Amino acid sequence: MLETASQGLLAAKCIGTEWLVSASYEQSLNRLKEKFDIVDASDDVAMIAKTVAGQLQQQRGVDFVLIQLYAEDRHILYDKDKPIVVHSFLFSGDQCHHAAHSIAGTIQRKQKQAALMSLDTLRRYLRRDSRSL
């Protein structure tokens, strides 16, 4: 699990679960790109998420990778009058499930909603996947 907007709250909501292998928080897309050696200068969140997920799946040998990103300047996260768009990506093998949500309000609201929206992406996938069994 990797998160940006929820700043660790997403991982905190999953403490004690057996399926959570690791979690990390990155403050911005630029720091995330540096950490994972992504040299493309664009802020294409789908490309960044796919690259990061591939590296995490390979490094950690996990089946699922949940990634939450937002592309706006990090200062907008603190501006209650400006919304951010949170992207939640769930990668499972070659499959990618994506949801995007616009969130406005205080930083606390943005954090909470970002965490809940990302968990909802995971829930929807697991629910749909369990129905196909």
Tab-separated table of C-alpha atoms in Angstrom:
chain	number	residue	atom	x	y	z
A	1	MET	CA	0.000	0.000	0.000
A	2	LEU	CA	1.276	3.417	-0.910
A	3	GLU	CA	-0.556	6.628	-0.130
A	4	THR	CA	-0.170	10.357	-0.586
A	5	ALA	CA	-3.265	12.423	0.275
A	6	SER	CA	-4.365	10.474	3.341
A	7	GLN	CA	-0.868	10.835	4.845
A	8	GLY	CA	-0.778	7.481	6.664
A	9	LEU	CA	-4.445	7.332	7.642
A	10	LEU	CA	-5.162	4.618	5.078
A	11	ALA	CA	-2.505	2.355	6.597
A	12	ALA	CA	-3.708	3.208	10.101
A	13	LYS	CA	-7.184	1.944	9.218
A	14	CYS	CA	-5.654	-1.411	8.215
A	15	ILE	CA	-3.471	-2.044	11.271
A	16	GLY	CA	-3.579	-5.671	12.347
A	17	THR	CA	-4.903	-7.063	9.095
A	18	GLU	CA	-3.091	-10.140	7.829
A	19	TRP	CA	-3.160	-9.003	4.218
A	20	LEU	CA	-1.228	-5.756	4.775
A	21	VAL	CA	2.409	-6.592	4.037
A	22	SER	CA	3.753	-3.034	3.971
A	23	ALA	CA	2.590	0.550	3.757
A	24	SER	CA	4.316	3.798	2.937
A	25	TYR	CA	3.508	7.463	2.570
A	26	GLU	CA	5.000	9.906	0.109
A	27	GLN	CA	4.381	13.627	0.414
A	28	SER	CA	4.238	14.400	-3.290
A	29	LEU	CA	4.386	12.914	-6.778
A	30	ASN	CA	7.869	14.372	-7.228
A	31	ARG	CA	9.200	12.572	-4.161
A	32	LEU	CA	7.479	9.392	-5.258
A	33	LYS	CA	9.063	9.641	-8.707
A	34	GLU	CA	12.487	10.177	-7.108
A	35	LYS	CA	12.080	7.208	-4.761
A	36	PHE	CA	11.114	4.842	-7.579
A	37	ASP	CA	13.508	6.317	-10.183
A	38	ILE	CA	10.746	7.467	-12.517
A	39	VAL	CA	12.456	9.849	-14.919
A	40	ASP	CA	9.409	10.890	-16.929
A	41	ALA	CA	8.726	14.530	-16.064
A	42	SER	CA	4.965	14.309	-16.537
A	43	ASP	CA	2.450	13.957	-13.730
A	44	ASP	CA	0.562	11.114	-15.415
A	45	VAL	CA	-0.774	9.428	-12.278
A	46	ALA	CA	-1.767	6.248	-14.131
A	47	MET	CA	1.738	5.777	-15.529
A	48	ILE	CA	3.329	6.532	-12.174
A	49	ALA	CA	0.987	4.155	-10.341
A	50	LYS	CA	1.632	1.350	-12.835
A	51	THR	CA	5.407	1.772	-12.569
A	52	VAL	CA	5.355	1.858	-8.774
A	53	ALA	CA	2.985	-1.117	-8.539
A	54	GLY	CA	5.188	-3.183	-10.834
A	55	GLN	CA	8.239	-2.456	-8.696
A	56	LEU	CA	6.401	-3.184	-5.436
A	57	GLN	CA	4.930	-6.447	-6.732
A	58	GLN	CA	8.365	-7.560	-7.868
A	59	GLN	CA	10.236	-6.457	-4.715
A	60	ARG	CA	7.739	-7.758	-2.175
A	61	GLY	CA	6.156	-10.662	-4.038
A	62	VAL	CA	2.619	-9.491	-3.275
A	63	ASP	CA	-0.605	-10.237	-5.144
A	64	PHE	CA	-2.222	-6.816	-4.696
A	65	VAL	CA	-0.905	-3.272	-4.585
A	66	LEU	CA	-3.169	-0.398	-3.526
A	67	ILE	CA	-1.861	3.017	-4.549
A	68	GLN	CA	-3.423	6.373	-3.761
A	69	LEU	CA	-2.164	9.475	-5.560
A	70	TYR	CA	-3.096	13.083	-6.125
A	71	ALA	CA	-1.422	15.268	-8.733
A	72	GLU	CA	-2.087	18.745	-7.377
A	73	ASP	CA	0.571	20.813	-5.653
A	74	ARG	CA	0.877	19.705	-2.033
A	75	HIS	CA	-0.066	23.197	-0.835
A	76	ILE	CA	-3.558	22.703	-2.295
A	77	LEU	CA	-4.008	19.845	0.160
A	78	TYR	CA	-3.993	22.466	2.927
A	79	ASP	CA	-6.280	24.938	1.139
A	80	LYS	CA	-9.854	24.258	2.262
A	81	ASP	CA	-11.243	26.249	-0.667
A	82	LYS	CA	-9.555	24.143	-3.357
A	83	PRO	CA	-10.403	20.515	-4.090
A	84	ILE	CA	-7.952	17.757	-4.904
A	85	VAL	CA	-8.584	14.764	-7.134
A	86	VAL	CA	-7.602	11.529	-5.423
A	87	HIS	CA	-6.819	8.544	-7.618
A	88	SER	CA	-7.026	5.059	-6.121
A	89	PHE	CA	-5.426	2.249	-8.088
A	90	LEU	CA	-5.625	-1.422	-7.195
A	91	PHE	CA	-3.245	-3.630	-9.133
A	92	SER	CA	-3.669	-7.388	-9.153
A	93	GLY	CA	-1.444	-9.194	-11.609
A	94	ASP	CA	-2.066	-7.574	-14.983
A	95	GLN	CA	-5.380	-6.030	-13.890
A	96	CYS	CA	-5.815	-2.441	-12.767
A	97	HIS	CA	-8.881	-1.009	-11.048
A	98	HIS	CA	-9.047	2.765	-10.840
A	99	ALA	CA	-11.339	5.256	-9.151
A	100	ALA	CA	-11.013	9.041	-9.001
A	101	HIS	CA	-12.787	11.356	-6.577
A	102	SER	CA	-12.766	15.116	-6.127
A	103	ILE	CA	-12.454	16.041	-2.452
A	104	ALA	CA	-12.789	19.520	-0.969
A	105	GLY	CA	-12.641	20.880	2.551
A	106	THR	CA	-10.133	21.007	5.357
A	107	ILE	CA	-7.008	18.887	5.289
A	108	GLN	CA	-8.539	16.561	7.872
A	109	ARG	CA	-11.572	15.995	5.663
A	110	LYS	CA	-9.404	15.457	2.593
A	111	GLN	CA	-7.292	12.912	4.499
A	112	LYS	CA	-10.279	10.973	5.813
A	113	GLN	CA	-12.131	10.952	2.509
A	114	ALA	CA	-9.007	9.939	0.590
A	115	ALA	CA	-8.454	6.982	2.939
A	116	LEU	CA	-12.100	5.913	2.747
A	117	MET	CA	-12.243	6.213	-1.044
A	118	SER	CA	-9.124	4.069	-1.429
A	119	LEU	CA	-10.496	1.439	0.941
A	120	ASP	CA	-13.724	1.496	-1.035
A	121	THR	CA	-11.775	0.714	-4.214
A	122	LEU	CA	-10.328	-2.348	-2.482
A	123	ARG	CA	-13.724	-3.353	-1.069
A	124	ARG	CA	-15.427	-3.126	-4.447
A	125	TYR	CA	-12.755	-5.270	-6.072
A	126	LEU	CA	-12.851	-7.934	-3.364
A	127	ARG	CA	-16.633	-8.015	-3.381
A	128	ARG	CA	-16.763	-8.385	-7.157
A	129	ASP	CA	-13.979	-10.984	-7.105
A	130	SER	CA	-15.718	-13.066	-4.409
A	131	ARG	CA	-18.892	-13.180	-6.487
A	132	SER	CA	-17.005	-14.793	-9.360
A	133	LEU	CA	-15.878	-17.740	-7.210
